[in-house]
Amino acid sequence: MPAIVLVGAQWGDEGKGKATDLMGSDVDYVVKFNGGNNAGHTIVIEKDGKREKYALHLLPSGILTPTCTPIIGNGVVVDLAVLFEELDGLEARGVDTSRLLVSANAHIIAPYNRVLDKVTERFLGSRKIGTTGRGIGPTYADKMARNGIRVQDLFDEKILRQKVEAALAYKNQILAKIYNRRAVEVDEVMDELLGYAERLRPMVADTSLVLEQALNEGKTVLLEAGQATLLDVDHGTYPFVTSSNATAGGACTGSGIPPTRVSTVIAILKAYSTRVGEGPFPTELNDANGEFLRKTGAEFGTTTGRPRRCGWVDTVVGRYATRINGVTDFVVTKLDVLTGLDTIPICVAYDVDGVRHDEMPVNQTDFHHAKPIYEDLPGWWEDISTCRTFEELPANAQAYVLRLEELIGARVSAIGVGPGRDEIISRHSLLGA
Ligand code: GDP
Ligand code: IMO
Ligand code: MG
């Protein structure tokens, strides 16, 4: 089987974790290819008749499937303390994590980058990005500036010391002189990083080679994005984005799998929109409807606990996600959350200072000024969480999905009707033809 890419179509938290987990038993490898512990994927599993909830930040969602090998790809930034905390937490709950592989080329979130993320945000004041404060931006900045520390550096103490010294010579100036913070000692960083080396060693691999061999043997590889299309550093609402490529292209650079191996691109689209952090959001609702979506959808961040900003679905964004990612299949999640509304508006285009835009405006300023043009669809009141076929859905819910499908320009292959593993309607296989 070729490789399958799974991305978020909007601003994150679309339900990527649930979708990955759902495919888990049909997939041999799940690769996280971008981001770090800024992600928060919630997975709800039925175990011995009880619902069990898992929140994963750094680990690929495939870790919960016993037959699946989870991989942290080269495009990820790894906070080692979080990695081991998460592994210990899962082991304590009886999850076997021994199959995990970590790319030797993945970058490490050094302690000074966590500090810098937080102080930079504070310094920006009202111009802040609203980051998760996990050190993601400064670590990717180091990677591009060629100042970064990679997983493999942990196994060459001399090289590691040289790199930490070089980084701190510069970072300490910034910490002390601009932000008035305590300088960080080289030995402090060395001790922290080296303290993880031996536990990490057996997990480290040439993951691109492992994946090539797996694909040659006919195995199925799922490349799972953190964040989403509009948070992508190139294609998102810059500068209100994360610092990695969360779109389908990033799946190749972040894993070492070439584009010619990818046959299917699945995008996860929430049936409405949410955003955490700052930045433009045309369909945002600051009214009772927004509150309804936040409450009914339990829209509070998995990582930071922040209330998510909520709004109606935006098919200009959906179409853009189809274009940027080459989406073959959509999974529409949380359709159940829309139950009980008289009418459900779908944003079909924008009005920017009197001019209609059917596609994402090329200028960020226009996007900030975009007023949604809505098409109102009739709602439904029936509980849909027990529906398992498309035909079982109320006619108005079917019509909503079909109109979305038409507007976003790719087929809707599955529909989420609840957080549980089985609360899904499958229309087409997600494994490609
Ligand atoms: P991710 O970051 O894309 O993996 O998404 P999150 O886990 O941050 O947020 C999605 C939330 O929606 C989680 O709490 C999921 O359990 C939940 N969820 C996923 N799909 C559905 C669905 O179809 N219906 C409902 N009600 N909840 C869902
Ligand atoms: P998942 O994988 C939603 C947002 C932050 C902030 C911006 C930059 O769960 O969908 P960063 O810490 O990455 O430098 O913050 O990106 N952000 C997310 N929003 N879901 C996520 O991940 C996010 N990861 C980062 O809120 O606005
Ligand atoms: Mg999330």
XYZ file of C-alpha atoms and ligand atoms in Angstrom:
489
model
C 0.000 0.000 0.000
C 1.217 3.519 -0.644
C 1.400 6.266 1.968
C -1.666 8.135 3.204
C -1.475 11.711 4.499
C -3.927 13.032 7.110
C -4.141 16.799 7.742
C -6.357 19.354 9.457
C -8.380 21.517 7.074
C -8.983 24.512 9.378
C -7.189 25.921 12.464
C -6.533 22.654 14.299
C -8.545 20.494 16.716
C -10.687 19.086 13.922
C -10.508 15.558 15.357
C -7.338 14.319 13.638
C -6.497 12.104 16.607
C -9.830 10.331 16.487
C -9.576 9.834 12.706
C -6.046 8.425 12.979
C -7.056 6.146 15.808
C -10.025 4.971 13.764
C -7.728 3.893 10.935
C -5.199 2.416 13.380
C -5.962 -1.248 12.852
C -5.751 -0.885 9.046
C -2.418 0.911 9.242
C 1.051 -0.524 9.976
C 2.888 2.744 10.716
C 1.668 6.145 11.951
C 4.174 8.969 11.515
C 3.982 12.377 13.164
C 5.758 14.635 10.696
C 5.528 18.189 12.074
C 5.047 20.223 15.230
C 5.638 18.987 18.756
C 3.764 19.082 22.031
C 1.798 22.135 20.889
C -0.616 19.535 19.481
C -3.358 17.997 21.581
C -5.211 15.016 20.209
C -8.043 13.539 22.245
C -8.994 9.942 21.692
C -11.936 8.258 23.367
C -11.870 4.481 23.552
C -14.431 2.016 24.827
C -12.709 -0.411 27.246
C -14.569 -3.010 29.330
C -17.809 -1.106 28.735
C -16.301 2.175 29.972
C -15.207 5.240 28.022
C -11.499 5.975 28.411
C -10.040 9.287 27.311
C -6.449 9.755 26.152
C -4.839 13.150 25.433
C -1.739 12.849 23.277
C 0.581 15.783 22.628
C 3.842 14.534 21.225
C 3.167 10.910 20.423
C 1.471 9.869 17.168
C -2.109 8.741 17.736
C -1.225 5.285 16.339
C 0.469 4.490 19.647
C -2.873 3.281 21.004
C -3.148 0.550 18.349
C -1.161 -2.557 19.340
C -0.436 -3.603 15.739
C 0.829 -0.206 14.667
C 4.391 1.184 14.827
C 4.376 4.859 15.841
C 7.155 7.073 14.464
C 8.284 10.572 15.404
C 9.614 11.893 12.101
C 12.492 14.245 11.348
C 10.118 17.205 10.946
C 9.029 17.073 14.596
C 10.495 19.092 17.471
C 10.835 16.920 20.575
C 10.611 17.980 24.196
C 12.297 14.995 25.842
C 10.719 15.562 29.264
C 7.271 15.521 27.648
C 8.135 12.475 25.548
C 9.007 10.356 28.582
C 6.184 11.743 30.684
C 3.717 10.796 27.968
C 5.253 7.334 27.521
C 5.181 6.701 31.286
C 1.578 7.879 31.476
C 0.512 5.455 28.745
C 2.518 2.545 30.177
C 0.845 3.158 33.551
C -2.494 2.734 31.781
C -1.416 -0.544 30.193
C -0.512 0.752 26.718
C 2.529 -0.963 25.181
C 4.762 1.845 23.879
C 7.805 -0.287 23.058
C 7.415 0.022 19.271
C 8.028 3.777 19.173
C 10.792 4.973 16.823
C 12.273 8.483 16.827
C 14.124 10.014 13.888
C 17.807 10.743 14.543
C 17.268 14.003 12.634
C 14.359 15.348 14.698
C 15.194 18.538 16.583
C 15.107 18.861 20.359
C 13.287 21.619 22.232
C 16.065 22.916 24.483
C 15.040 24.425 27.852
C 16.085 27.946 26.780
C 13.660 27.801 23.856
C 10.736 27.145 26.177
C 11.721 30.242 28.135
C 12.190 32.302 24.964
C 8.749 31.339 23.608
C 7.079 32.661 26.748
C 9.106 35.859 27.164
C 8.786 36.754 23.469
C 5.012 36.488 23.694
C 4.946 38.651 26.802
C 7.180 41.191 25.070
C 4.830 41.346 22.056
C 1.910 42.346 24.304
C -1.193 43.001 22.202
C 0.679 41.840 19.075
C 1.222 38.366 20.521
C 0.536 35.190 18.493
C -1.082 33.338 21.372
C 1.362 30.418 21.155
C 1.108 27.344 23.325
C 4.336 28.405 25.083
C 6.014 25.064 24.425
C 9.129 26.452 22.692
C 7.968 25.437 19.220
C 8.717 28.697 17.347
C 12.216 29.297 18.790
C 13.200 25.643 18.138
C 12.150 25.773 14.477
C 13.880 29.158 14.194
C 17.094 27.502 15.458
C 16.641 24.693 12.951
C 16.475 27.172 10.068
C 19.291 29.286 11.496
C 21.353 26.069 11.751
C 21.738 26.520 15.507
C 19.517 23.594 16.441
C 20.184 20.475 18.478
C 19.157 17.175 16.964
C 18.309 13.838 18.571
C 21.552 12.306 17.237
C 23.627 14.997 18.988
C 22.750 13.410 22.322
C 25.043 10.506 21.473
C 28.155 12.619 20.845
C 28.827 14.556 24.022
C 31.603 16.658 22.483
C 29.446 17.820 19.590
C 26.494 18.397 21.917
C 28.562 20.631 24.183
C 29.854 22.630 21.199
C 26.304 23.162 19.952
C 24.887 24.101 23.340
C 27.775 26.524 23.921
C 27.283 28.128 20.512
C 23.549 28.459 21.050
C 23.872 29.886 24.563
C 26.562 32.390 23.596
C 23.837 34.078 21.593
C 20.661 33.140 23.485
C 21.999 34.287 26.846
C 22.618 37.737 25.426
C 18.993 37.900 24.339
C 17.647 36.459 27.569
C 19.677 38.778 29.776
C 19.883 41.986 27.747
C 16.482 42.130 26.076
C 14.253 40.177 28.417
C 16.046 40.737 31.694
C 16.092 37.019 32.466
C 18.687 34.827 34.110
C 21.356 33.452 31.750
C 21.251 29.673 31.273
C 24.322 27.590 32.193
C 25.808 25.235 29.593
C 26.148 22.452 32.178
C 22.527 22.810 33.218
C 21.403 22.141 29.631
C 23.951 19.368 29.108
C 22.844 17.561 32.274
C 19.202 17.778 31.344
C 19.679 16.509 27.785
C 22.242 13.813 28.578
C 19.991 12.562 31.348
C 17.595 11.322 28.657
C 20.166 9.889 26.238
C 20.310 6.252 27.359
C 16.550 5.870 27.594
C 16.176 7.404 24.151
C 18.954 5.423 22.446
C 16.998 2.227 21.580
C 14.189 4.268 20.006
C 16.413 6.240 17.643
C 16.426 5.105 14.030
C 16.869 6.154 10.422
C 13.117 6.438 10.159
C 13.091 7.411 6.485
C 14.860 4.119 5.681
C 12.495 2.141 7.927
C 9.525 3.699 6.103
C 10.927 3.082 2.640
C 11.444 -0.588 3.500
C 7.938 -0.796 4.950
C 6.407 0.684 1.805
C 8.436 -1.683 -0.375
C 6.994 -4.589 1.624
C 3.464 -3.369 0.906
C 2.810 -1.973 4.390
C 0.409 0.928 4.946
C 1.905 4.157 6.309
C -0.214 6.988 7.675
C 1.415 10.417 7.945
C -0.452 12.355 10.627
C -0.257 16.156 10.841
C -0.293 18.242 13.958
C -2.000 21.662 13.636
C -3.694 22.422 10.318
C -3.773 24.143 6.931
C -4.405 27.695 8.181
C -1.724 27.297 10.870
C 0.892 26.246 8.268
C 3.867 28.617 8.261
C 3.697 29.026 4.449
C 0.015 28.630 3.663
C -1.666 29.784 6.862
C -2.695 33.168 8.248
C 0.903 34.313 8.781
C 2.146 35.481 11.275
C -0.710 33.916 13.287
C 0.495 30.416 12.508
C 2.669 27.717 13.981
C 6.282 27.388 12.811
C 6.069 24.194 10.749
C 4.483 22.905 7.542
C 1.261 21.255 8.651
C -0.013 20.744 5.090
C 0.436 17.678 2.858
C 3.786 18.853 1.460
C 5.183 18.866 4.983
C 4.352 15.173 5.273
C 7.092 14.385 2.754
C 9.806 16.700 4.097
C 8.917 15.834 7.679
C 9.150 12.065 7.188
C 11.544 11.488 4.304
C 8.865 9.793 2.209
C 8.819 11.112 -1.383
C 5.623 12.602 -2.922
C 5.472 9.777 -5.491
C 4.609 7.373 -2.654
C 1.548 9.290 -1.483
C -1.743 8.125 -2.978
C -4.354 9.531 -0.617
C -4.716 12.808 1.267
C -7.385 12.878 3.959
C -8.388 16.225 5.446
C -10.348 16.518 8.663
C -12.975 19.262 8.630
C -15.026 20.133 11.680
C -18.709 20.758 10.816
C -18.173 24.277 12.227
C -14.988 26.293 12.863
C -12.755 26.852 15.884
C -9.499 28.655 16.495
C -7.210 28.899 19.542
C -4.864 31.852 19.896
C -4.827 35.120 17.983
C -5.397 35.845 14.292
C -8.149 36.451 11.734
C -11.265 34.258 11.788
C -14.020 35.565 9.444
C -16.878 33.370 10.681
C -16.160 33.848 14.400
C -19.297 34.244 16.527
C -19.227 36.375 19.650
C -22.849 35.663 20.482
C -25.145 32.969 21.852
C -24.484 30.751 18.822
C -20.738 30.893 19.492
C -21.406 29.994 23.108
C -23.675 27.141 21.981
C -20.910 25.672 19.803
C -18.282 26.043 22.550
C -20.500 24.410 25.154
C -22.034 21.671 23.036
C -18.744 20.885 21.308
C -16.696 21.103 24.553
C -14.387 23.499 22.764
C -11.625 23.979 25.312
C -7.996 23.364 24.302
C -6.548 19.890 24.964
C -3.084 21.412 25.452
C -3.616 24.741 27.200
C -7.244 24.491 28.359
C -8.000 27.834 26.669
C -11.605 28.307 25.456
C -11.595 27.908 21.680
C -13.042 30.690 19.533
C -16.037 29.279 17.638
C -17.904 30.078 14.416
C -19.826 28.629 11.480
C -18.167 26.423 8.913
C -16.186 28.292 6.247
C -16.090 26.603 2.853
C -13.677 29.184 1.418
C -11.240 27.724 3.961
C -12.380 24.176 3.063
C -11.800 24.773 -0.670
C -8.417 26.285 0.102
C -7.507 23.171 2.115
C -8.520 21.009 -0.857
C -6.255 23.040 -3.137
C -3.195 23.273 -0.881
C -3.267 19.645 0.257
C -4.675 17.924 -2.849
C -7.374 16.413 -0.662
C -8.867 13.165 -1.969
C -11.194 12.529 0.999
C -12.690 14.630 3.773
C -13.763 13.426 7.183
C -16.404 15.826 8.524
C -16.341 15.666 12.336
C -18.683 16.796 15.099
C -21.822 16.924 12.970
C -23.687 15.897 16.166
C -22.746 19.238 17.762
C -24.970 21.083 15.243
C -28.091 19.171 16.332
C -30.818 21.457 17.695
C -30.254 24.600 15.618
C -33.077 26.145 13.553
C -30.804 27.154 10.723
C -27.149 26.470 10.096
C -25.287 29.073 8.070
C -22.489 27.944 5.736
C -19.977 30.574 4.667
C -19.677 30.294 0.873
C -17.629 33.418 0.042
C -16.356 36.685 1.560
C -17.250 40.293 1.093
C -14.107 42.394 1.322
C -14.889 46.105 1.207
C -17.780 45.500 -1.228
C -15.966 42.991 -3.447
C -16.961 39.292 -3.440
C -14.143 36.769 -2.945
C -14.828 33.116 -3.691
C -11.247 32.139 -2.893
C -8.926 33.045 -0.010
C -7.862 36.680 -0.482
C -4.221 36.874 -1.471
C -3.547 39.735 0.959
C -3.695 39.085 4.656
C -5.220 42.543 5.226
C -8.191 41.584 3.020
C -8.611 38.377 5.024
C -8.724 40.433 8.227
C -11.516 42.537 6.656
C -13.428 39.595 5.144
C -17.142 39.477 6.016
C -18.702 36.060 5.494
C -21.420 35.617 2.879
C -23.716 32.923 4.255
C -26.111 30.421 2.793
C -28.654 29.310 5.437
C -29.513 25.637 5.616
C -32.335 24.183 7.742
C -31.257 22.349 10.896
C -32.411 19.104 12.560
C -33.384 18.052 16.098
C -33.003 14.265 16.077
C -30.132 12.695 18.049
C -27.730 11.562 15.318
C -25.093 9.961 17.552
C -26.461 6.467 16.939
C -26.603 6.822 13.136
C -24.118 4.517 11.413
C -25.145 4.971 7.774
C -25.590 8.152 5.779
C -29.207 7.220 5.032
C -30.023 7.080 8.766
C -29.171 10.776 9.150
C -32.124 13.214 9.110
C -32.716 14.631 5.618
C -31.499 18.101 6.657
C -28.243 16.688 8.073
C -27.700 14.775 4.831
C -28.355 17.956 2.844
C -25.860 19.875 5.011
C -23.100 17.327 4.337
C -23.874 17.164 0.613
C -23.777 20.966 0.297
C -20.448 21.031 2.153
C -19.099 18.372 -0.187
C -20.136 20.412 -3.200
C -18.553 23.600 -1.875
C -15.231 22.153 -0.677
C -14.652 20.204 -3.863
C -13.766 16.714 -2.596
C -15.859 13.805 -1.380
C -16.863 13.438 2.255
C -15.874 9.867 3.025
C -16.687 9.730 6.725
C -18.784 11.708 9.199
C -18.193 11.954 12.942
C -21.344 11.829 15.079
C -19.693 11.607 18.522
C -16.269 11.433 20.180
C -16.200 7.626 20.548
C -14.243 5.313 18.246
C -17.430 3.803 16.795
C -19.372 7.075 16.491
C -18.668 7.458 12.812
C -20.484 7.028 9.512
C -18.323 5.577 6.776
C -19.242 6.335 3.146
C -16.008 5.374 1.338
C -12.846 3.580 2.452
C -10.161 5.984 3.680
C -7.415 3.625 2.569
C -7.597 4.743 -1.057
C -8.621 2.748 -4.097
P -7.139 17.118 16.988
O -6.156 18.036 17.611
O -7.420 17.427 15.563
O -6.798 15.658 17.186
O -8.524 17.368 17.767
P -8.740 17.537 19.357
O -8.611 16.201 19.992
O -7.899 18.647 19.877
O -10.237 18.081 19.397
C -11.280 17.349 18.871
C -12.285 17.009 19.997
O -13.487 16.593 19.432
C -11.845 15.882 20.899
O -12.287 16.159 22.197
C -12.543 14.653 20.328
O -12.803 13.656 21.292
C -13.811 15.275 19.853
N -14.418 14.639 18.662
C -13.813 14.134 17.552
N -14.739 13.771 16.640
C -15.955 14.040 17.178
C -17.295 13.932 16.712
O -17.581 13.496 15.605
N -18.291 14.362 17.569
C -18.028 14.873 18.801
N -19.044 15.290 19.566
N -16.769 15.005 19.266
C -15.752 14.598 18.468
P -3.643 20.263 17.071
O -2.631 19.299 16.496
C -4.969 24.372 17.572
C -1.870 27.471 17.598
C -1.619 28.217 18.891
C -1.172 29.563 18.321
C -0.371 29.185 17.108
C 1.134 29.141 17.334
O -4.197 19.843 18.382
O -4.666 20.610 16.057
P 2.729 27.462 18.623
O 2.780 27.070 20.069
O 2.548 26.319 17.675
O 3.904 28.330 18.226
O 1.423 28.420 18.512
O -0.835 27.904 16.722
N -1.777 26.006 17.705
C -2.829 25.177 17.664
N -4.154 25.445 17.612
N -4.550 23.091 17.539
C -3.221 22.807 17.567
O -2.752 21.564 17.416
C -2.295 23.873 17.674
N -0.947 23.957 17.743
C -0.638 25.255 17.735
O -2.789 28.313 19.662
O -2.309 30.295 17.877
Mg -5.985 19.395 19.209
